[in-house]
Coordinates of C-alpha atoms and ligand atoms in Angstrom, one line a residue:
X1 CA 64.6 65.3 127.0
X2 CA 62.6 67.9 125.0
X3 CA 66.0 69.0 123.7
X4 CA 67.5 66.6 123.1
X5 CA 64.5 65.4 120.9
X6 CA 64.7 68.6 119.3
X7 CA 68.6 67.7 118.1
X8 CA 70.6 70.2 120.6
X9 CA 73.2 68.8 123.1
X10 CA 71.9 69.1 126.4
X11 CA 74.4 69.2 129.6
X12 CA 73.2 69.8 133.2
X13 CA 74.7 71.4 136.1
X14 CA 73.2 70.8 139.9
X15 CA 74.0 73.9 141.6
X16 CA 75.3 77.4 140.4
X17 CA 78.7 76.9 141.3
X18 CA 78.7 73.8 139.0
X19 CA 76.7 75.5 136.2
X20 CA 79.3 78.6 136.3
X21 CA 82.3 75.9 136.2
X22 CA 80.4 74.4 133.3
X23 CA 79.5 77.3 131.3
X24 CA 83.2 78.6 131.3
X25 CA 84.6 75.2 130.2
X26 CA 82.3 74.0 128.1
X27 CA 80.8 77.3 126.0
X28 CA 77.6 76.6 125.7
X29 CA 75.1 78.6 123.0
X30 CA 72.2 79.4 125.6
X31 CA 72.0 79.0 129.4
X32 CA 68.5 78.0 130.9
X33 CA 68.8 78.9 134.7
X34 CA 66.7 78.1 137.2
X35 CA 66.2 80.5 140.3
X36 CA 66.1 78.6 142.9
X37 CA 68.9 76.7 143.7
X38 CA 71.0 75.4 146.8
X39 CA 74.1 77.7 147.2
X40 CA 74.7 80.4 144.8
X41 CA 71.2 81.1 143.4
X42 CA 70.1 81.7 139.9
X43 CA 70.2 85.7 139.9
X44 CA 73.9 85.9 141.1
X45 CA 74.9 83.3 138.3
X46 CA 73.1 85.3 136.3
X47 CA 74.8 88.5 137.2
X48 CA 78.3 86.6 137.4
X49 CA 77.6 84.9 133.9
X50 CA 77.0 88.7 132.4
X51 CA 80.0 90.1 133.5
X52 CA 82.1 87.4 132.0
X53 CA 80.4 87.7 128.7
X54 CA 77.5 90.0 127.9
X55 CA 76.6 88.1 124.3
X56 CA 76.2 84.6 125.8
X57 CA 72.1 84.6 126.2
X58 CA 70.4 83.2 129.1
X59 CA 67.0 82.3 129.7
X60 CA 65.6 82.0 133.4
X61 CA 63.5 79.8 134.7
X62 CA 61.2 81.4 137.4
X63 CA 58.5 79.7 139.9
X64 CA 55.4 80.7 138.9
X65 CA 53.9 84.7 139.9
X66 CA 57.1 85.9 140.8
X67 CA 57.2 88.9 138.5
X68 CA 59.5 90.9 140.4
X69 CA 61.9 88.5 140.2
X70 CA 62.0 88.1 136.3
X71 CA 61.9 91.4 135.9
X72 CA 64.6 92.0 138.0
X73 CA 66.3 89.2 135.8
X74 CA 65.4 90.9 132.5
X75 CA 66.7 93.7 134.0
X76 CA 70.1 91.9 134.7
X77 CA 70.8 90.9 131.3
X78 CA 68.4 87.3 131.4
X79 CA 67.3 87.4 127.2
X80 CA 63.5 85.7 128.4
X81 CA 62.3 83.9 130.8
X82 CA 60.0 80.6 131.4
X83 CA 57.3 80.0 134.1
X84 CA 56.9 77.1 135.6
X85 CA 55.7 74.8 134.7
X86 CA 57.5 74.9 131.5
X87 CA 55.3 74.3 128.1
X88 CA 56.9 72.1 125.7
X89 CA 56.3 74.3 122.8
X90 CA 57.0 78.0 124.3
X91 CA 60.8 76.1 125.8
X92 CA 61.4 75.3 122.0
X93 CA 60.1 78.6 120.2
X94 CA 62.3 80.9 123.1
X95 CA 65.5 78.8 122.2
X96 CA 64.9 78.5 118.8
X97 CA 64.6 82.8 118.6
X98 CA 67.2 83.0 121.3
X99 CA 69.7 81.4 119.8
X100 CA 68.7 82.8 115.9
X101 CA 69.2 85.8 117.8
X102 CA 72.8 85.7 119.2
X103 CA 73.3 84.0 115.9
X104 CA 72.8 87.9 113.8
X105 CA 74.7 89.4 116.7
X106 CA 77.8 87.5 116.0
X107 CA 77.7 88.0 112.2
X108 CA 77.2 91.5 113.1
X109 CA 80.3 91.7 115.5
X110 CA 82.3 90.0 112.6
X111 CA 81.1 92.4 110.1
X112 CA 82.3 95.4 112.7
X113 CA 85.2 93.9 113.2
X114 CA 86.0 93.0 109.2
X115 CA 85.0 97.0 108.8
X116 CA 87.5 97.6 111.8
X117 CA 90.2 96.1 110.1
X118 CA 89.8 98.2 106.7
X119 CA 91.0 100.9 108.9
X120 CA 93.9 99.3 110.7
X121 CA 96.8 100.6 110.7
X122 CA 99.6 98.2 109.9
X123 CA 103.2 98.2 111.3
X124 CA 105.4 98.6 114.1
X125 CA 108.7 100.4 112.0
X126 CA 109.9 103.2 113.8
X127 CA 108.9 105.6 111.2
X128 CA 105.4 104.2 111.2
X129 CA 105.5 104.1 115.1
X130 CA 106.2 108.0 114.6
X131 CA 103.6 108.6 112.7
X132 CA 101.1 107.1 114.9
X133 CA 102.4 108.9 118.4
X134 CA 101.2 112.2 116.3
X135 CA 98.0 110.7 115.7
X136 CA 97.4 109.9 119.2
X137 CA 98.4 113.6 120.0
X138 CA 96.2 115.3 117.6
X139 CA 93.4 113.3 117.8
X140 CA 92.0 114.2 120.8
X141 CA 92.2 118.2 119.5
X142 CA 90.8 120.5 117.0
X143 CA 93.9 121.7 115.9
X144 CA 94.1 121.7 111.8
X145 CA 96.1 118.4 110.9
X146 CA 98.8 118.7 107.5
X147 CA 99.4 114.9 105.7
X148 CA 102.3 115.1 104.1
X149 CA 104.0 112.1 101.5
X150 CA 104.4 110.4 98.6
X151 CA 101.1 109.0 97.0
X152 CA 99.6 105.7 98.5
X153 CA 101.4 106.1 101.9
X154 CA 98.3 105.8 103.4
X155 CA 97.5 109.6 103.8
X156 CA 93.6 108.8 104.3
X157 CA 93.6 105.8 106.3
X158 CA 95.5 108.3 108.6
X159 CA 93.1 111.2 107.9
X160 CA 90.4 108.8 108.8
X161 CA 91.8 107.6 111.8
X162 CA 92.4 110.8 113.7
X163 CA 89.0 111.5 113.0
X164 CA 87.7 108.4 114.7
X165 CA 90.0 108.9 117.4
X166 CA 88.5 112.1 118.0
X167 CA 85.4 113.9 120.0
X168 CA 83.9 114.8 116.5
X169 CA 84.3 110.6 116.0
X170 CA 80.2 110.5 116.1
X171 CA 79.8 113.4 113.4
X172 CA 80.7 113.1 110.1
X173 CA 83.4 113.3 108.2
X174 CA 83.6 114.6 104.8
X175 CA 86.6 114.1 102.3
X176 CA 87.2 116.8 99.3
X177 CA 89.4 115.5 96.7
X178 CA 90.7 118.9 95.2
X179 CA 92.7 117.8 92.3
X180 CA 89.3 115.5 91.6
X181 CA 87.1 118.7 90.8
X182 CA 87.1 120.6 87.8
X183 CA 87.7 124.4 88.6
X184 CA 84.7 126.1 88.0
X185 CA 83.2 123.0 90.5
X186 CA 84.9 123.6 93.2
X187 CA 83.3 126.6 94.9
X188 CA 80.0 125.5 95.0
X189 CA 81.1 121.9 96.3
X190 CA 83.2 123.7 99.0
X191 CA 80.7 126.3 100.1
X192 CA 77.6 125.5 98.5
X193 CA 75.1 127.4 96.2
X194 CA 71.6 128.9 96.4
X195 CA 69.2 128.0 93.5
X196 CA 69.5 130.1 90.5
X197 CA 72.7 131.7 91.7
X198 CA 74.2 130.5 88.3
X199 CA 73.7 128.6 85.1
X200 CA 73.0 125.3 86.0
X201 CA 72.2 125.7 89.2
X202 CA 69.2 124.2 89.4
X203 CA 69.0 123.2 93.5
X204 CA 70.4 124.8 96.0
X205 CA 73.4 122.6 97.3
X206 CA 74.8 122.8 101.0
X207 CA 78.7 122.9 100.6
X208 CA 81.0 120.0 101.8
X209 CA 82.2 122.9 104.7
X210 CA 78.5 122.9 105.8
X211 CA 78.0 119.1 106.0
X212 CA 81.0 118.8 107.5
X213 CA 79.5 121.1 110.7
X214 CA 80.6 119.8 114.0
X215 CA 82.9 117.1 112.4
X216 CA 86.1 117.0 109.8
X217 CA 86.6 118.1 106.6
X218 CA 89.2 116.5 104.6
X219 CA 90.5 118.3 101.7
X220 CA 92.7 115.9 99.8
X221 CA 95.0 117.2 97.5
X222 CA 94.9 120.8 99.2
X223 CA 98.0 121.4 96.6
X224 CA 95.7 121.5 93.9
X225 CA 93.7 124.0 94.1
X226 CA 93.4 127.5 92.1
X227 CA 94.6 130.6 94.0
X228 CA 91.3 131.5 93.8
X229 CA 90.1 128.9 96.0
X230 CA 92.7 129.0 98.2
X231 CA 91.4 132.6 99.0
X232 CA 88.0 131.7 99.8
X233 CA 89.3 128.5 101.8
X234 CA 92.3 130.9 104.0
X235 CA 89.0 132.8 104.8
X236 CA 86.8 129.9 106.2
X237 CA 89.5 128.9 108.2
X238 CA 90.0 132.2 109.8
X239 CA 86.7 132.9 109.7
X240 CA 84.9 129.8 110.7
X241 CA 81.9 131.3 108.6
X242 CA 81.1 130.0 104.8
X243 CA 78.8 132.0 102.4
X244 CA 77.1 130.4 100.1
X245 CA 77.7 131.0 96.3
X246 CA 74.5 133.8 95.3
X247 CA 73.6 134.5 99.0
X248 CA 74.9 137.3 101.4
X249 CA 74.1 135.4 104.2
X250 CA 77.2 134.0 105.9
X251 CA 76.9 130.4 107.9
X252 CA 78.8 129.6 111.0
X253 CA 80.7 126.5 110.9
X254 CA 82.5 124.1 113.0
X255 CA 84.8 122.1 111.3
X256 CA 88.1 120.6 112.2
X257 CA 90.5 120.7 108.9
X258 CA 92.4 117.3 108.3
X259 CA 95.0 118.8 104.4
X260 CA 96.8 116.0 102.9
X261 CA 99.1 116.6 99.7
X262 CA 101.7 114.5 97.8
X263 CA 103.3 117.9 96.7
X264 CA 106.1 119.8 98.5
X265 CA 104.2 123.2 98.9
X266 CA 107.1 125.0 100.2
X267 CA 108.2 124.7 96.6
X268 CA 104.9 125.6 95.6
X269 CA 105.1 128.7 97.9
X270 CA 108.3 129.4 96.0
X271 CA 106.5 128.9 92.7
X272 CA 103.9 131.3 93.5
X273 CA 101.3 128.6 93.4
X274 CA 100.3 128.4 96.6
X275 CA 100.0 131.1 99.0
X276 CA 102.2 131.3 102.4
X277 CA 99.0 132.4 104.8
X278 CA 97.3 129.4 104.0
X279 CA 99.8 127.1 104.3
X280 CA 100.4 128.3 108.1
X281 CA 97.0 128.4 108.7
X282 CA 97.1 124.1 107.3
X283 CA 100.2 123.7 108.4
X284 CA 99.8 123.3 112.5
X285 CA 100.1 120.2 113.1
X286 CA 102.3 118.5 110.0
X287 CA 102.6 114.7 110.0
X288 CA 104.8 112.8 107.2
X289 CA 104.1 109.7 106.4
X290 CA 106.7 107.9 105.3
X291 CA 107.1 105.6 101.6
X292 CA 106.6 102.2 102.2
X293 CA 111.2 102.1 101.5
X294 CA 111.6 103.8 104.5
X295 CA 110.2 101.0 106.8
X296 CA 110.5 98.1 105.0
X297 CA 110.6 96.1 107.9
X298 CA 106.7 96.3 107.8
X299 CA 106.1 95.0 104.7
X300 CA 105.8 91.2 105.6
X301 CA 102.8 91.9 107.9
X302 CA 101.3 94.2 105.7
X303 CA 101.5 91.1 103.2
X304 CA 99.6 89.0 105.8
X305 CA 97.0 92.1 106.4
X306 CA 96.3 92.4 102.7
X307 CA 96.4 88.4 102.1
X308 CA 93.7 88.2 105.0
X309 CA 91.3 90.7 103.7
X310 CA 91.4 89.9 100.2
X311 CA 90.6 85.9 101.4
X312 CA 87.8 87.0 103.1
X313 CA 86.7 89.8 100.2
X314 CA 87.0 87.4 97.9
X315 CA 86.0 84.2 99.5
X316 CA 89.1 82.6 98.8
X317 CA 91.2 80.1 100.9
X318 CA 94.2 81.9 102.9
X319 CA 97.5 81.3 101.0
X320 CA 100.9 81.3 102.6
X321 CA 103.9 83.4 101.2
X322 CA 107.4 82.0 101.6
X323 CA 110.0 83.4 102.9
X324 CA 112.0 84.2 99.7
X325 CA 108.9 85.6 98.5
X326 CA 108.7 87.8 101.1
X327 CA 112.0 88.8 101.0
X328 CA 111.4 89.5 97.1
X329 CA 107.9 91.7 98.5
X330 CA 110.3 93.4 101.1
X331 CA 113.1 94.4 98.8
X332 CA 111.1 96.3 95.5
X333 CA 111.2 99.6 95.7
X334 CA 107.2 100.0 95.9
X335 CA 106.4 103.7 94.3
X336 CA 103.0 103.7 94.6
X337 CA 103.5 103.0 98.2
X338 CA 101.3 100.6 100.1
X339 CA 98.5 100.9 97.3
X340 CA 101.0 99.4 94.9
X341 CA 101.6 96.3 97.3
X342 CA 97.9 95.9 98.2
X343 CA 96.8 95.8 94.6
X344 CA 100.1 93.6 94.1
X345 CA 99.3 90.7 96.9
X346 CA 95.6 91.3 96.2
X347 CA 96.6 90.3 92.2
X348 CA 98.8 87.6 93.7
X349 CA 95.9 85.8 96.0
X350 CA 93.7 85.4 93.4
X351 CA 96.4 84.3 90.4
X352 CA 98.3 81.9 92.0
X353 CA 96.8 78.4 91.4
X354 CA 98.5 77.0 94.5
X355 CA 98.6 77.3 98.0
X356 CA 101.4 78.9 98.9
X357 CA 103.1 82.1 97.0
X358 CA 106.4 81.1 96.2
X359 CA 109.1 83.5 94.9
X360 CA 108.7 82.6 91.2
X361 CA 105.0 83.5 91.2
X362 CA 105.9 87.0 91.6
X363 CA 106.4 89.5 88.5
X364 CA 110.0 89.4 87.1
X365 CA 110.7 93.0 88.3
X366 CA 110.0 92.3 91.8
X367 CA 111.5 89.0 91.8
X368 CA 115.0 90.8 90.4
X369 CA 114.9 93.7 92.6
X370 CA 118.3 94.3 93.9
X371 CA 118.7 93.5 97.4
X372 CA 119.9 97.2 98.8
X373 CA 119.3 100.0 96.0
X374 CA 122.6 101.2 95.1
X375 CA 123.4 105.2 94.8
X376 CA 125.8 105.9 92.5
X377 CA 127.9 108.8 93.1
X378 CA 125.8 111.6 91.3
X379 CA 127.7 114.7 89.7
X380 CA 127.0 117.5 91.4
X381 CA 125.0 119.4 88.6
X382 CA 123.2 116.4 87.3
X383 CA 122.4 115.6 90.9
X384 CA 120.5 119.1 91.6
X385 CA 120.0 120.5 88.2
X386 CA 118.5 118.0 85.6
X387 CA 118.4 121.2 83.0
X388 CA 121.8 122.1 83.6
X389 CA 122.8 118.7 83.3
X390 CA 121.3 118.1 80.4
X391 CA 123.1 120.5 78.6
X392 CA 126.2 119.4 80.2
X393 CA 126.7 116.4 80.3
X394 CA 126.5 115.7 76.2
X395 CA 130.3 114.8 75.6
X396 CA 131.7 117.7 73.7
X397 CA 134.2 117.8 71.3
X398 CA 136.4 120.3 73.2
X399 CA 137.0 117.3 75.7
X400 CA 135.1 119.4 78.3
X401 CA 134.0 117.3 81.1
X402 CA 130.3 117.1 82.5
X403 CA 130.3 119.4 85.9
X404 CA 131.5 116.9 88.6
X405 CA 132.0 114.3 86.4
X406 CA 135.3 113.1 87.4
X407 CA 135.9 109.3 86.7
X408 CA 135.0 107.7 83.9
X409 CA 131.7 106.3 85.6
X410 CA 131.0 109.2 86.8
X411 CA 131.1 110.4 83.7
X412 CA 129.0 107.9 82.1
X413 CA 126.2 107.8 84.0
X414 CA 125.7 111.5 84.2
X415 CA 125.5 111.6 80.6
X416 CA 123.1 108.6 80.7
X417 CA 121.4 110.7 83.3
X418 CA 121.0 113.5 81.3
X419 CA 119.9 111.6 77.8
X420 CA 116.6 109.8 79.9
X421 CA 115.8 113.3 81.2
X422 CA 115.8 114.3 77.9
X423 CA 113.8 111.4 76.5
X424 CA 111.6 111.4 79.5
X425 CA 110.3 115.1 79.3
X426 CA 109.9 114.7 75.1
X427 CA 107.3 111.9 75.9
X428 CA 105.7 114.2 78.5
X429 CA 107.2 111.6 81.2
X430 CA 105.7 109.0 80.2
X431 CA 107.1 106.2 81.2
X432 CA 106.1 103.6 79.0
X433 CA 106.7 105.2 76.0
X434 CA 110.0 106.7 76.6
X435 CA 110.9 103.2 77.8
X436 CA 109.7 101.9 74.1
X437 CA 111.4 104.7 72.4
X438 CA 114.5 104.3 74.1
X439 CA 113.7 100.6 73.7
X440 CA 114.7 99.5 77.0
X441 CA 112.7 97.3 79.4
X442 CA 110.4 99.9 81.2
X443 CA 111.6 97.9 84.5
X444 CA 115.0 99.2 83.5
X445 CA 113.9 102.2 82.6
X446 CA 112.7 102.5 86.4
X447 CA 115.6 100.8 87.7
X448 CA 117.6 104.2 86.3
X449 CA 115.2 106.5 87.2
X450 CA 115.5 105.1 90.8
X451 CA 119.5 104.8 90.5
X452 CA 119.9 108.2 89.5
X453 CA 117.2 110.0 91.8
X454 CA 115.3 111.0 88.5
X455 CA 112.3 112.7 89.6
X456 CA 109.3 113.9 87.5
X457 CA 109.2 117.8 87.1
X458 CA 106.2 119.6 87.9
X459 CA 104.9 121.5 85.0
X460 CA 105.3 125.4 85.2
Ligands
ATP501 N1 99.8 101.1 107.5 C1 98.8 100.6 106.7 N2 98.2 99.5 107.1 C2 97.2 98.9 106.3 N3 96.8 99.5 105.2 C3 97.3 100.6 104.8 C4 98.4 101.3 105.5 N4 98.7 102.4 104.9 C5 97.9 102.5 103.8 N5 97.1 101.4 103.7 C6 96.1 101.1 102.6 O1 96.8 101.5 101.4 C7 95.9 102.1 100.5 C8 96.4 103.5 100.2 O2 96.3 104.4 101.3 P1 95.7 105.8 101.2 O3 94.6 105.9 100.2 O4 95.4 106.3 102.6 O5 96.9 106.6 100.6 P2 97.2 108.1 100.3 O6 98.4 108.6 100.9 O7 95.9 108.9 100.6 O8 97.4 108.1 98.7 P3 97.1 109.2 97.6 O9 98.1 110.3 97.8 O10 97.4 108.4 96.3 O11 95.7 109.6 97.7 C9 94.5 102.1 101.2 O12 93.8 101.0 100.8 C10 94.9 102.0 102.7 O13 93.9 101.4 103.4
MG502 MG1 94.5 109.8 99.2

C-alpha cells in the first residue's frame, strides 16, 4: 500500500519459488525480500537472484537483531536492508536511493558500451577476418607490431585494439604521430628533455617512450621520420634504455612498439630514406590492412555501424538505407578508405530530410560509380614507368608507336595516360586544379586516375 501510494507498481510473490518465477518474467526495478519464508528462504533467492543478474538491486527484509544475517546478506550482493518493523519513511527513502542508484549504473553501462563500440571492429570479409586472426596472435605478446595500408584503413583502431587485447591493456598507451611533428620537435617529444638543455626549454619534459613505460607506444607514420631520428629510435628498440635530451643519464624502459605507415618502406629502403636495421627491428610482426575495395562485402554493415553512432552522437532518429543505395555505397571506389565512408554516411544522416536514404540522396559520383572497375589493358611502359611513358607516348611524327601500344585503344589511352601524368605533376598533384585546368569533371579526372592505375609519386 505505501508503494503504491507512492506511484510505483507493486507485485507480490508468496514464497521464493514464486518470487524467483516472478522476478525472471516480470523484470522488476528493485526486489524487497523477506528472510523468512516457507520453502526456499530469502538468502538462497537472494543468492540465486545474484547470479542471474548482479545489477538488479535487492533489498532484504530482516526480523529484528539478526545482524548476522543482514550482514551475511550485504555480503551476498543484498543493496540495504529493512528491520522489522518496517518505517514508512526509511522503506521510501531506501527505494527511492536504490533505484536512483541502479538508475546511474545503467547510464554508465550504456556509456561503456557506446565507448566500446567506437572501438569495434566492423566486418566479417575474409580479408578483414585475416587481419583480425593476427591481432588475436599478437596481442597477447610483446612482440613489435608493423601496420601496413593505404590511409583510413583503420590502422589505429587496429593499433588500439591489440593494445587492449593485451597484458599492458591496464597501462597506457601512447600514440606519436611522426609526420605530425615538426623536425627539430621530435627528439624531445620521443625521448624527453631536461630543463635548460636547449633554447626553449623551459621544463623538463618526460618523452612519449617514458610515458609509455610498461604499456605501448604507437608511432604513426614511422615512414616519416628524419634518418636522424630513426637512429635514435633503432637504438631504443635495441636498447630498451632512452636518454633524455641534455642528460647522460639513461632510463630503462618497457615499451611494446605498435609502427603503422601508409608508405611502402621497402621502397623507401631502396630510396635511401629509411634505414634497413630499423625496419627489421619494426618489422616482426607485419599486418596489412586491406582498402576498404578489397572487401567490399563489408561495406553495408559498416553503413549500419556508422549510421548507428552518428544517430546516437548526434541525437538524431535512425534512418534506413535502401538497397540501391547500398549498392551505390558498396560499389565507389572509397580512397580514403573507411574514413571516407564514415564522414560520407555521417554527412548523409544528418542531410537527408527524410527517413530513409535512397539512392538519389547520394553525391552524383557515388551514385554513377561503375558497377566493377574496369582495367584497361595498360602498355607496358606506361603501366610501370609513368616518366618513360610520358615521353613516349606523345604521338610522333615518325609514326613511332608508344611502347606496348598496339591497338588503336591501346594507343589512346596510354597517350591520355601520359598527358594527366603530365598535367598532374605541373599542378604538384593536385587534384582539383589539374581537374580545372584540364577542365574535366574532377570525378572524371579520378575515374582516369583509377582506370589507368595512376598513382601519386613521392617526391625525391
Ligand atoms: N573495421 C572497422 N570498423 C569500424 N570502424 C572502422 C573500421 N576500420 C576503420 N574504422 C574507423 O575509420 C576511421 C579511420 O580509421 P583509422 O584512423 O584507424 O585509419 P588509419 O589507417 O590510421 O588512417 P591514416 O593512415 O589516415 O592515419 C576511424 O574512425 C576508425 O574508427
Ligand atoms: Mg592513423
Amino acid at each position: 500500500m505505501i508503494l503504491e501510494y507512492e506511484g510505483y507498481q507493486f507485485m507480490g510473490a508468496v514464497s521464493g519459488q514464486d518470487g524467483l518465477a516472478a522476478i525472471q518474467r516480470e523484470r522488476p526495478d528493485a526486489v524487497l525480500l523477506d528472510i523468512k519464508m516457507p520453502g526456499m528462504d530469502g538468502m538462497e533467492v537472494l543468492r540465486k537472484l545474484h547470479a542471474l543478474d548482479e545489477s538488479l538491486p535487492i533489498i532484504m527484509i530482516s526480523g529484528h537483531g539478526s545482524t548476522a544475517t543482514t550482514v551475511e546478506a550485504i555480503k551476498s550482493g543484498a543493496v540495504d536492508y529493512f528491520e522489522k518493523p518496517l518505517s514508512t519513511e526509511r522503506v521510501i527513502v531506501t527505494l527511492r536511493n536504490v533505484l536512483k542508484q541502479s538508475e546511474l549504473s545503467a547510464e554508465n553501462r550504456d556509456l561503456k558500451l557506446a565507448m566500446e563500440s567506437r572501438y569495434e571492429i566492423v566486418g566479417q570479409s575474409p580479408a578483414l577476418r585475416g587481419v583480425l586472426e593476427s591481432v588475436q596472435r599478437a596481442s597477447p605478446t610483446n612482440a613489435t607490431v608493423l601496420l601496413l595500408g593505404e590511409s583510413g584503413v583503420g590502422k589505429e583502431l587496429v593499433a588500439r585494439t591489440i593494445h587492449r587485447n593485451s597484458p599492458r591493456a591496464g597501462q597506457r598507451f601512447v600514440q606519436v604521430n611522426c609526420a605530425a611533428i615538426p623536425e627539430e620537435l621530435i627528439e624531445s617529444e620521443l625521448f624527453g628533455h631536461e630543463k635548460g638543455s636547449f633554447t626553449g626549454a623551459t621544463e623538463k619534459q618526460v618523452g612519449k617512450f617514458e610515458q609509455a613505460d610498461r604499456g605501448t607506444i604507437f608511432l604513426d607514420e614511422v615512414g616519416d621520420m628524419s634518418q636522424k631520428t630513426q637512429a635514435k629510435v633503432l637504438r631504443v628498440l635495441q636498447e630498451q634504455e632512452v636518454e633524455r635530451l641534455g642528460s647522460a643519464r639513461t632510463i630503462k624502459v618497457d615499451v611494446r612498439v605498435i609502427a603503422a605507415t601508409n608508405k611502402n618502406l621497402e621502397e623507401a629502403i631502396e630510396r635511401g630514406e629509411f634505414r634497413d636495421d630499423l625496419y627489421f627491428r619494426l618489422n616482426v610482426i607485419p599486418i596489412v590492412v586491406p582498402p576498404l575495395r578489397e572487401r567490399r562485402d563489408d561495406i553495408p554493415r559498416l553503413v549500419q555501424h556508422f549510421a548507428k553512432r552518428t544517430a546516437e552522437e548526434h541525437n538524431l532518429k535512425p534512418k534506413r538505407f535502401e538497397s540501391a543505395a547500398l549498392d551505390a555505397l558498396s560499389r565507389y571506389r572509397w580512397r580514403g578508405n573507411i574514413r571516407e565512408l564514415r564522414n560520407t554516411v555521417e554527412r548523409l544522416m544528418i542531410m537527408t530530410p527524410t527517413d530513409s536514404v535512397r539512392a538519389e540522396d547520394l553525391p552524383a559520383d557515388i551514385r554513377n560509380s561503375e558497377s566493377s572497375p574496369v582495367r584497361m589493358p595498360m602498355p607496358a611502359a606506361a603501366a610501370t614507368a609513368p616518366e618513360n611513358a610520358a615521353a613516349n607516348a606523345v604521338p610522333k611524327s615518325d609514326g613511332q608507336q608508344p611502347a606496348g601500344a598496339g591497338t588503336l585503344r591501346e594507343f589512346k589511352d596510354a597517350a591520355e595516360r601520359a598527358y594527366l601524368v603530365q598535367k598532374l605533376r605541373e599542378n604538384n598533384w593536385n587534384i582539383s586544379k589539374t581537374a580545372e585546368i584540364i577542365d574535366t569533371p574532377r570525378s572524371n579526372l579520378y575515374k582516369k586516375l583509377e582506370q589507368y592505375g595512376i598513382k601519386q609519386e613521392v617526391d625525391g
